[in-house]
Coordinates of C-alpha atoms in Angstrom, one line a residue:
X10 CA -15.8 -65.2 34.8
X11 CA -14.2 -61.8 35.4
X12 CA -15.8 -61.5 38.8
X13 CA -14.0 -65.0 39.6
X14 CA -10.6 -64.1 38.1
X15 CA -10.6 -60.6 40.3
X16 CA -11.7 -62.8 43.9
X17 CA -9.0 -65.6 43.0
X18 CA -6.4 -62.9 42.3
X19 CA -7.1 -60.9 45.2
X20 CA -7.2 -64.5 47.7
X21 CA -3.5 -65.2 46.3
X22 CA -2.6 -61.4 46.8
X23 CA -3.6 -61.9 50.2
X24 CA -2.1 -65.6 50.9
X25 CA 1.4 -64.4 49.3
X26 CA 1.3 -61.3 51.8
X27 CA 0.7 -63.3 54.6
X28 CA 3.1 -66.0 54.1
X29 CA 5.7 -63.8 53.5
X30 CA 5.1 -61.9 56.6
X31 CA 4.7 -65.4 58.3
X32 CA 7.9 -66.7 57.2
X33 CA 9.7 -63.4 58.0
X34 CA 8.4 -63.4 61.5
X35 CA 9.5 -67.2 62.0
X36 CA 13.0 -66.9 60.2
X37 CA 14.5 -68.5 63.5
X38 CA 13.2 -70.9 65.8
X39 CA 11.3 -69.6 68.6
X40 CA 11.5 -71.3 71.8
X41 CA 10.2 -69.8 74.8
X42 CA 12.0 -67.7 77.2
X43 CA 10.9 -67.6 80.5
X44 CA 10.4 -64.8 83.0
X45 CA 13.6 -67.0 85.2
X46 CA 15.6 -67.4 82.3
X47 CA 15.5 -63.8 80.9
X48 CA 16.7 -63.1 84.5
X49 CA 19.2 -65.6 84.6
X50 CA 20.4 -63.8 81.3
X51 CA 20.0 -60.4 81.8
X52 CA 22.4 -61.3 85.4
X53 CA 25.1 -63.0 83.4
X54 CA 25.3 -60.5 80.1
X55 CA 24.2 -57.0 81.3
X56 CA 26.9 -54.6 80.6
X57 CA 25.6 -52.3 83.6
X58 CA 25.4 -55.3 86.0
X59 CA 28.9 -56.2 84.9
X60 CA 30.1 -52.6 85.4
X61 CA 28.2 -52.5 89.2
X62 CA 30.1 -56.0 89.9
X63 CA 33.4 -54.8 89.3
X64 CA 32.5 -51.3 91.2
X65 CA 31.7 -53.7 94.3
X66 CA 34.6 -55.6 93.7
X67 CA 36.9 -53.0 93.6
X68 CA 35.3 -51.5 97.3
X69 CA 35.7 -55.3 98.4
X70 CA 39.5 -54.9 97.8
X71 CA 39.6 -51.4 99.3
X72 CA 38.3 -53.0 102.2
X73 CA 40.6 -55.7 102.9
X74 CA 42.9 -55.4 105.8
X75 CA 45.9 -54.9 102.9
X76 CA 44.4 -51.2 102.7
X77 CA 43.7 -50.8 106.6
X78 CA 46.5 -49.0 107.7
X79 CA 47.0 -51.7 110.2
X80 CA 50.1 -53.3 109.2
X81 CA 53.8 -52.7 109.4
X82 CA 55.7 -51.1 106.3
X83 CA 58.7 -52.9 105.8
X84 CA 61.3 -51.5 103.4
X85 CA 65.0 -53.6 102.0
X86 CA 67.7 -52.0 100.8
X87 CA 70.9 -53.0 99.0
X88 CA 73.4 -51.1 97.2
X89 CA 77.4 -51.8 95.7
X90 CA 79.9 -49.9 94.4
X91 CA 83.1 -50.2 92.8
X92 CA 86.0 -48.0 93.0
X93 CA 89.5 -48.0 90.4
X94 CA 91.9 -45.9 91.5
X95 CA 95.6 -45.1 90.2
X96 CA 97.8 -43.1 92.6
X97 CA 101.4 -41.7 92.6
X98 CA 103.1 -40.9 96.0
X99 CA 105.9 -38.1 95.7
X100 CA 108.1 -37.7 98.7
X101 CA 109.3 -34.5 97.3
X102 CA 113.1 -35.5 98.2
X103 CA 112.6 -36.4 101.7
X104 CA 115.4 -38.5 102.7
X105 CA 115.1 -42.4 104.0
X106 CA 116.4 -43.6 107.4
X107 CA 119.9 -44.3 105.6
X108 CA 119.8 -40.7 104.1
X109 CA 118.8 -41.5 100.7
X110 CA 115.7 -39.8 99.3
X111 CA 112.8 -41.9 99.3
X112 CA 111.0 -43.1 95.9
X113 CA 108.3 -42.5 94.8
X114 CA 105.9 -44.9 95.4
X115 CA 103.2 -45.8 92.4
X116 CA 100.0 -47.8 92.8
X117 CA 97.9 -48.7 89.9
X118 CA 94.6 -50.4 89.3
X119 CA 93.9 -50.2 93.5
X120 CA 90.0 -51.6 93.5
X121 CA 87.8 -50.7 95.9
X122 CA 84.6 -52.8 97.0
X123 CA 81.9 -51.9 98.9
X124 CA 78.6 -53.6 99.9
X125 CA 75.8 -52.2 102.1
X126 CA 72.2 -54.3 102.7
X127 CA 69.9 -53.2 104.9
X128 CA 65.9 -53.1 106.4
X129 CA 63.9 -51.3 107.9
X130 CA 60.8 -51.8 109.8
X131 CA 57.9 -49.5 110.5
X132 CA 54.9 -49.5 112.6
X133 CA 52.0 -47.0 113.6
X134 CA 51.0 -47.9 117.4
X135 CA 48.8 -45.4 117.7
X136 CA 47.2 -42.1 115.4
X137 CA 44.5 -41.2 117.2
X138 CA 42.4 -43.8 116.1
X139 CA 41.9 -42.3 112.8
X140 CA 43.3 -45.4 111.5
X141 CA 39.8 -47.7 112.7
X142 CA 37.6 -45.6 111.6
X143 CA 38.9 -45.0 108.3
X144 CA 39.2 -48.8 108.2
X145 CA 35.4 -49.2 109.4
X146 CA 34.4 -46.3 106.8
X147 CA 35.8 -48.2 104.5
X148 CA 34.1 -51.5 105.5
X149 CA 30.8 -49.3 105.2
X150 CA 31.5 -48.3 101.7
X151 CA 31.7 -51.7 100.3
X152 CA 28.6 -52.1 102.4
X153 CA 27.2 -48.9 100.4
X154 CA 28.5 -50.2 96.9
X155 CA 26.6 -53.8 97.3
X156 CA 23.3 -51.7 98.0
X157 CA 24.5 -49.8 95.0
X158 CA 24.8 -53.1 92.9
X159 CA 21.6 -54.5 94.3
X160 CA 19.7 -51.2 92.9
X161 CA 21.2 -51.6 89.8
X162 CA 20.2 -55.1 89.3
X163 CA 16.6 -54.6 91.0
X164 CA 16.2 -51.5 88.4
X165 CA 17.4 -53.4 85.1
X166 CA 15.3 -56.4 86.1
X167 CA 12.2 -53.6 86.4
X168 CA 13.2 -52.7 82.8
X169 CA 13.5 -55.9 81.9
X170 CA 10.2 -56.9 83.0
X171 CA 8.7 -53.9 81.5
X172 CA 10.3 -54.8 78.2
X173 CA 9.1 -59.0 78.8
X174 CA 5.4 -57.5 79.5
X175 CA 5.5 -55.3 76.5
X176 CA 6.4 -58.3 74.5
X177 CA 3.5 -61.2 76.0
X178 CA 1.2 -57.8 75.4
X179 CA 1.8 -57.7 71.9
X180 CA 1.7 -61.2 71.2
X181 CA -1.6 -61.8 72.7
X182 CA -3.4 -58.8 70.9
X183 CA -1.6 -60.5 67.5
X184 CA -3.7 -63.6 68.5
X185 CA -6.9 -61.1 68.9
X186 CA -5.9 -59.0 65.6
X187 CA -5.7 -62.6 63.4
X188 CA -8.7 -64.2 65.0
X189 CA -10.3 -60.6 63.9
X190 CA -8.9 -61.5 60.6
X191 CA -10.2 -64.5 60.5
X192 CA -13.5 -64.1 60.6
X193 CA -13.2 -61.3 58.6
X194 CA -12.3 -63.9 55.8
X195 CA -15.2 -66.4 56.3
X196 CA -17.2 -62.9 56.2
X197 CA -15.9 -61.7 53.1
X198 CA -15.7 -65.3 51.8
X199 CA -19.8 -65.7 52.6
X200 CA -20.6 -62.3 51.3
X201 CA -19.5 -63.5 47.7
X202 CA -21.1 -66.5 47.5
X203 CA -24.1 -64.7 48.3
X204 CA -23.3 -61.8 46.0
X205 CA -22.7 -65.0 43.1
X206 CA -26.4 -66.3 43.7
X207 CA -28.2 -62.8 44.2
X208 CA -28.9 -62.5 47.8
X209 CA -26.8 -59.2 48.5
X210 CA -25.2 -56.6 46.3
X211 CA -21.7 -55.7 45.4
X212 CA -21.2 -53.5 48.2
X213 CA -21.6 -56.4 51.0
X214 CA -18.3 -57.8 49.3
X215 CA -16.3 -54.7 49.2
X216 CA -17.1 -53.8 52.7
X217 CA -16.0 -56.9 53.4
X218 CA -12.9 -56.6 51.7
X219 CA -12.0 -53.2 53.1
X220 CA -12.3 -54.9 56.9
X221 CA -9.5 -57.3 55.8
X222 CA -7.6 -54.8 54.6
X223 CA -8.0 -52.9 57.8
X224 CA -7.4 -56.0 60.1
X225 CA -4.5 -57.3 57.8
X226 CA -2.6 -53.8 58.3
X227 CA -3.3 -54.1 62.3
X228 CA -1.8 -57.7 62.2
X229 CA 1.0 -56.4 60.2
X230 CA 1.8 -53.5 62.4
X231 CA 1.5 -55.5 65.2
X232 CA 4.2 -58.2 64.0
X233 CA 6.6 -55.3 63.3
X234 CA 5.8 -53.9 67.3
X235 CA 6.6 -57.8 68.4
X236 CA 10.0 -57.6 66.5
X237 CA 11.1 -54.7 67.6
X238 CA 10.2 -55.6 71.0
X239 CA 12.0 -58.7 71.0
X240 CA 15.1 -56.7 69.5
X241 CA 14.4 -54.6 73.0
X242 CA 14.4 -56.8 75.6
X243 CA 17.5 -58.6 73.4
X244 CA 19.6 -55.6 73.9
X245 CA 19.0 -55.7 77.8
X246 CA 20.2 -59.6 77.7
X247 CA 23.6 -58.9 75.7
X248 CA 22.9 -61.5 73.1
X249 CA 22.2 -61.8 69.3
X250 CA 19.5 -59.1 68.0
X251 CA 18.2 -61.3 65.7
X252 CA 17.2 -64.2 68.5
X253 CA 13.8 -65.3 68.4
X254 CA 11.6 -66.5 71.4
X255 CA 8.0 -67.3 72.6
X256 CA 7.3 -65.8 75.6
X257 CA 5.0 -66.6 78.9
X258 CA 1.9 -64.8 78.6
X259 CA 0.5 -66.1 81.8
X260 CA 0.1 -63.6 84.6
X261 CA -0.7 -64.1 88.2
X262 CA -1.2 -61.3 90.2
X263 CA 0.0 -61.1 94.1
X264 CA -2.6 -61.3 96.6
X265 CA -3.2 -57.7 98.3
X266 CA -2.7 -59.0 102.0
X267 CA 0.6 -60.6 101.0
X268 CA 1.7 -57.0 99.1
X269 CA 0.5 -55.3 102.6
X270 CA 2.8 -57.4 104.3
X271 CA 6.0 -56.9 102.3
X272 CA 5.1 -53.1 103.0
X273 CA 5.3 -53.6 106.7
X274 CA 8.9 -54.3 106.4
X275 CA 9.8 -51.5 103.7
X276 CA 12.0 -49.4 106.4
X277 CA 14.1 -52.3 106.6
X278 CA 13.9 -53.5 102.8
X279 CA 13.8 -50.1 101.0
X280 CA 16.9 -49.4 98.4
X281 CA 16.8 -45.7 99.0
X282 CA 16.6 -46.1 102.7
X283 CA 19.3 -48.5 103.1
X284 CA 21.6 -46.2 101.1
X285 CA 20.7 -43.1 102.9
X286 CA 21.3 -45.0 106.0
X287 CA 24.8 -46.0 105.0
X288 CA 26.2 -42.6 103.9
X289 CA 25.0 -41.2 106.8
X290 CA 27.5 -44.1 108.9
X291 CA 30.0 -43.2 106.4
X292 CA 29.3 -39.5 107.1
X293 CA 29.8 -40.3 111.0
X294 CA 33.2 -41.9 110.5
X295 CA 34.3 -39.2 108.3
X296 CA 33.9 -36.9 112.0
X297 CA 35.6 -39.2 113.9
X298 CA 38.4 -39.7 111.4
X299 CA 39.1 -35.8 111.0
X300 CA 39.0 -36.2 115.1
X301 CA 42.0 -38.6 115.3
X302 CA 44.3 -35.3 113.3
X303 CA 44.1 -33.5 116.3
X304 CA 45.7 -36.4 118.3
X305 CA 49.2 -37.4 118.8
X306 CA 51.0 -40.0 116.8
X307 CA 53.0 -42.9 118.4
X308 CA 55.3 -45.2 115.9
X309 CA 57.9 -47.4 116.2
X310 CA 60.6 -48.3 114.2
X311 CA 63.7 -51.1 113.8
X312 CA 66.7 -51.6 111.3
X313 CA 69.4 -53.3 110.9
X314 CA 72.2 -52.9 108.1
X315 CA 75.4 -54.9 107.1
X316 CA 78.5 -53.5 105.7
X317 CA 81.3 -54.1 104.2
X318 CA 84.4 -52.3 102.4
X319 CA 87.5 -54.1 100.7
X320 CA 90.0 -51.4 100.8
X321 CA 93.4 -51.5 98.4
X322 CA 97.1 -51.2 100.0
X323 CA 97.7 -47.9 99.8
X324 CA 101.5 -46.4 100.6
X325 CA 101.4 -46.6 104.2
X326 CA 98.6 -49.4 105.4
X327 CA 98.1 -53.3 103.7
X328 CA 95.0 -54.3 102.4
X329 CA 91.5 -54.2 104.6
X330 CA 88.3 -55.8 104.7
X331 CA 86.2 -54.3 106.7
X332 CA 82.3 -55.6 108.1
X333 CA 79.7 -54.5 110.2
X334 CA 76.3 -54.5 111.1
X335 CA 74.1 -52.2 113.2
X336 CA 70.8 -52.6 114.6
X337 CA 68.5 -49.6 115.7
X338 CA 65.4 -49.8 117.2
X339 CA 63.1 -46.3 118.3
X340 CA 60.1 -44.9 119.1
X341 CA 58.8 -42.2 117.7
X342 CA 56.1 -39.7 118.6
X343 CA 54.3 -36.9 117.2
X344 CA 51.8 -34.1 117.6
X345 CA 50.5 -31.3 115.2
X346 CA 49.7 -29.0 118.2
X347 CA 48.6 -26.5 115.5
X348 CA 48.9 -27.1 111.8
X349 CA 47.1 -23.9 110.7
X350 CA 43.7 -24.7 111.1
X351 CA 43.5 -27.0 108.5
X352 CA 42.4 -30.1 110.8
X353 CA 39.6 -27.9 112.5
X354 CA 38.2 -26.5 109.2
X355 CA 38.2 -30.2 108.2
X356 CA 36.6 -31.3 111.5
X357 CA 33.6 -28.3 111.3
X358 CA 33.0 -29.5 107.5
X359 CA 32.5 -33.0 108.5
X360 CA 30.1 -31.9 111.1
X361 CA 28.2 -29.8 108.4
X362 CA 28.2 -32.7 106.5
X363 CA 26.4 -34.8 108.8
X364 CA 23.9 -32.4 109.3
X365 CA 23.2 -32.2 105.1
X366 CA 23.1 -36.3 105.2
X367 CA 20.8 -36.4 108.0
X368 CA 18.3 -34.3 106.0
X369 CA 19.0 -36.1 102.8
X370 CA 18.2 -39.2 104.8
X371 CA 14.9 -37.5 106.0
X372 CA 14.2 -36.5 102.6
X373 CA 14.5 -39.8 101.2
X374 CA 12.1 -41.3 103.9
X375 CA 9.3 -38.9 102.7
X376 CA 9.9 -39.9 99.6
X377 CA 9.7 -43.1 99.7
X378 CA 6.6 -42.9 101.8
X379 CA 5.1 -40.8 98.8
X380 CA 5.9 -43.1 96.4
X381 CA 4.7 -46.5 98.4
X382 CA 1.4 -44.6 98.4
X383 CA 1.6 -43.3 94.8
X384 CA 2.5 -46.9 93.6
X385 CA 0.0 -48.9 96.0
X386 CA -2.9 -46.7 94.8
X387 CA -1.8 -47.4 91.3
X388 CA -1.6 -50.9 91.7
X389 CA -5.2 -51.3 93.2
X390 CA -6.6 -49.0 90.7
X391 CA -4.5 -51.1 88.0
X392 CA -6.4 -53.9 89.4
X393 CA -9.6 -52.7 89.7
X394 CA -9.6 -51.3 86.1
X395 CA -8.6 -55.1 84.9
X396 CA -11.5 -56.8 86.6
X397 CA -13.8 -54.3 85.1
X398 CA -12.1 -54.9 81.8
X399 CA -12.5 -58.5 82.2
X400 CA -16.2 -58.0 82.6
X401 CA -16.6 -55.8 79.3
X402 CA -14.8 -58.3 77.3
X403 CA -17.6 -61.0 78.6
X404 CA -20.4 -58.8 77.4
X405 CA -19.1 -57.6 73.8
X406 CA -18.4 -61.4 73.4
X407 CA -21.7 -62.0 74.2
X408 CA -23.1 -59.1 72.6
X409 CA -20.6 -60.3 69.7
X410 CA -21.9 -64.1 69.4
X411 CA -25.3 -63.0 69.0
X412 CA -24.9 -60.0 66.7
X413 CA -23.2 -62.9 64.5
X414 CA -26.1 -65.5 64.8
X415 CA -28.5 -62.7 63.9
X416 CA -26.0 -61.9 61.0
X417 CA -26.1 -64.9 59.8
X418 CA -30.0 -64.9 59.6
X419 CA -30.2 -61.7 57.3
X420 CA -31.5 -60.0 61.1
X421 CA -28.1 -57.5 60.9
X422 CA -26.2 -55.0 58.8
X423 CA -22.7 -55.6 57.5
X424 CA -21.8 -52.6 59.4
X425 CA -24.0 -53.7 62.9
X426 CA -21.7 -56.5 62.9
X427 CA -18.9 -54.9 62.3
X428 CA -19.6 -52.7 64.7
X429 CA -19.7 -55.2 67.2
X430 CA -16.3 -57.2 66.2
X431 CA -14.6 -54.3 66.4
X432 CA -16.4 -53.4 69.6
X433 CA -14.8 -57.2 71.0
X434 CA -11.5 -56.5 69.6
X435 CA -11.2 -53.2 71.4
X436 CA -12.2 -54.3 74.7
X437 CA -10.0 -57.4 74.2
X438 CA -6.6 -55.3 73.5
X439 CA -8.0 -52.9 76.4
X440 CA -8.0 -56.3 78.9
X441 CA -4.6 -57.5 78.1
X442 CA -3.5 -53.8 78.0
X443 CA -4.9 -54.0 81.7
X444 CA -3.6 -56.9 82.6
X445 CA -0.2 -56.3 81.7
X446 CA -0.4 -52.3 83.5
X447 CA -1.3 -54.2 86.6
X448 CA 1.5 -56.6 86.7
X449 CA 4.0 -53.6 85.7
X450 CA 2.3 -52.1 88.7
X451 CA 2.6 -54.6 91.2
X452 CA 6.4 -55.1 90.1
X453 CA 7.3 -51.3 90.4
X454 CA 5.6 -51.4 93.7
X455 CA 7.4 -54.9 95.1
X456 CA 10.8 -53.1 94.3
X457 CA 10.0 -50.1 96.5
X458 CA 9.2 -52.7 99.0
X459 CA 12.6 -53.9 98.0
X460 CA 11.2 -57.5 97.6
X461 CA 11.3 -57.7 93.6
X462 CA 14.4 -59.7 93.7
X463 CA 12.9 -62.6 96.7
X464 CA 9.9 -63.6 94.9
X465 CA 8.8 -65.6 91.6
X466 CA 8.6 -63.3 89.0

């Protein structure tokens, strides 16, 4: 009776654990987030994408003919002023034309007005042609920062992916950790009944027991990895920690010939390369820029400006109102013939510049080359390693089924066939760990090939 009360005491310890770690694993509806939509969202709430969207922006607007150089500056002016003025004339006793001195003659309140308005137009015909190829360095640049934006996306959506496979990784060993559990159950479950009618002793049952343990801590620690994964790849998407999802656990691996032929085209494809390539252009316009300083100047220039005065009486003249208007147009031209070095030191740095880009660029190439090969062995060794995983799980299944039929006849240990369960849940989480380092592979080489962005994911 004692014996029963301990077995039904320990089932409900075990069915209360399990719920509760059930139910706090499914607090929230899971629905399934797919590769495409994790993109999608990762694209439209990534705080770094954001930040590498307004960068590209901003170069988009610094390329814009409004920042060229290439149009006239035209500048209005207007100004008034006001002038009250009281005044006192003193003849000092000079004497009139009938001989009588003359009086003094007193003017208060005498306003004066004045209005000017003018503009002025100004236009750079030529400077040496610095101002095209600062305009065309400029067009390169937000060339440069779109490659810059592109890399930032294609190495977030590697993260992301990363993050995605971790996540299908640990959700199919969960399913191999509670199918372990299972039949842990039935075992321990069988091993008492046959404890209750004789046929094996007390420690069949407790051996029994202590696997379930064992497998109910691994199925625990596993939903805690899940969570935490899902709070992972949730921080990369900008939403709600808390959100639950399913993901896709289905994995299709590229064909080798295709892979070969995305790597054919890396030169034009490559990240790295296509940014080296552009700071070297932008390099090459920074010469011919420093170039145009040592040129003359030629600008030309127009304004015209309307005036007017109203002038008081004053002792000896009336009242005047006086307007004009002038128009000037010119032509300007200078020429630093020597401005103290400072545009040849500029022009000798630029060279020197060049030079360090072109080796940078060089650099880069090797590389890439280097890590093409690095990832391409990786990802046929990643592959080969799966299909040989693939074939171990096959035979600890099979060695597996029939270590449990012989179990089952009395022709096996306790510990021979749990040997051999554990055995089948090793080389299970081995395969999908595999599987999963063979996909990561085949993404982290796609990207050098710079196609991770033009294919299904």
């Amino acid at each position: 009776m004692i014996m029963k009360m301990n077995k039904q005491l320990y089932s409900l310890g075990l069915v209360m654990c399990f719920a509760f770690a059930k139910a706090y694993s499914q607090q929230f509806t899971e629905t399934l987030l797919s590769r495409e939509q994790a993109v999608e969202l990762m694209l439209e709430n990534n705080y770094g994408i954001k930040i590498a969207k307004n960068t590209t922006e901003i170069a988009e607007n610094n390329a814009g003919i409004l920042n060229s150089g290439y149009l006239p500056s035209l500048q209005g002016t207007a100004s008034a002023s006001y002038d009250d003025t009281d005044s006192t004339t003193d003849f000092d006793g000079a004497l009139d034309a009938s001989g009588v001195p003359r009086t003094n003659i007193e003017i208060n309140d005498a306003e004066t007005r004045q209005y000017n308005a003018g503009i002025a137009l100004n236009y750079t015909l030529f400077d040496g042609l610095g101002r095209l190829y600062n305009y065309k360095r400029l067009k390169e640049q937000y060339s440069l920062s779109k490659l810059d934006a592109r890399a930032t996306v294609e190495n977030t959506t590697l993260q992301l992916m990363s993050v995605y496979l971790e996540i299908s990784r640990i959700t199919e060993n969960l399913r191999v950790f509670e199918q372990t559990l299972e039949i842990s159950k039935k075992r321990e479950e069988r091993a008492q009944y046959q404890f209750e009618y004789g046929q094996v002793n007390k420690l069949e049952v407790l051996n029994a027991r202590v696997d379930i343990n064992t497998d109910s801590v691994n199925v625990l620690n596993t939903r805690q990895q899940l969570r935490n994964s899902k709070r992972d790849l949730n921080l990369l998407l900008n939403r709600d920690l808390t959100s639950d999802f399913k993901v896709d656990t289905t994995i299709v691996l590229q064909n080798l010939l295709k892979v070969d032929s995305y790597l054919e085209k890396v030169s034009e494809n490559n990240i790295r390369l296509l940014q080296s390539a552009s700071t070297l252009q932008i390099s090459d316009y920074d010469i011919k820029t420093s170039k145009a300083l040592l040129l003359p100047n030629i600008g030309l220039s127009g304004s015209y400006g309307w005036n007017q005065t109203d002038s008081p009486s004053s002792a000896f003249f009336p009242a005047t109102t006086r307007t004009s208007g002038s128009l000037r147009v010119g032509a300007t031209l200078t020429w630093d013939i020597f401005d103290g070095g400072r545009s040849i030191t500029g022009l000798r740095n630029a060279k020197i510049a060049f030079k360090n880009e072109e080796f940078f660029k060089k650099q880069v190439e090797q590389e890439v080359g280097r890590d093409i090969a690095n990832a391409k062995g990786n990802y046929t060794n990643a592959l080969a390693i799966y299909r040989m995983q693939q074939q171990n799980v096959l035979t600890n299944n099979s060695n597996f089924e029939r270590t449990e039929e012989q179990f089952k006849l009395g022709q096996v240990s306790s510990i021979e066939f749990r040997q051999a369960q554990v055995n089948l849940l090793n080389a299970k989480t081995i395969e999908n760990l595999a599987k999963y380092d063979a996909k990561l592979a085949e993404y982290q080489l796609l990207q050098l090939a710079g196609q991770l962005l033009n294919i299904p994911l």
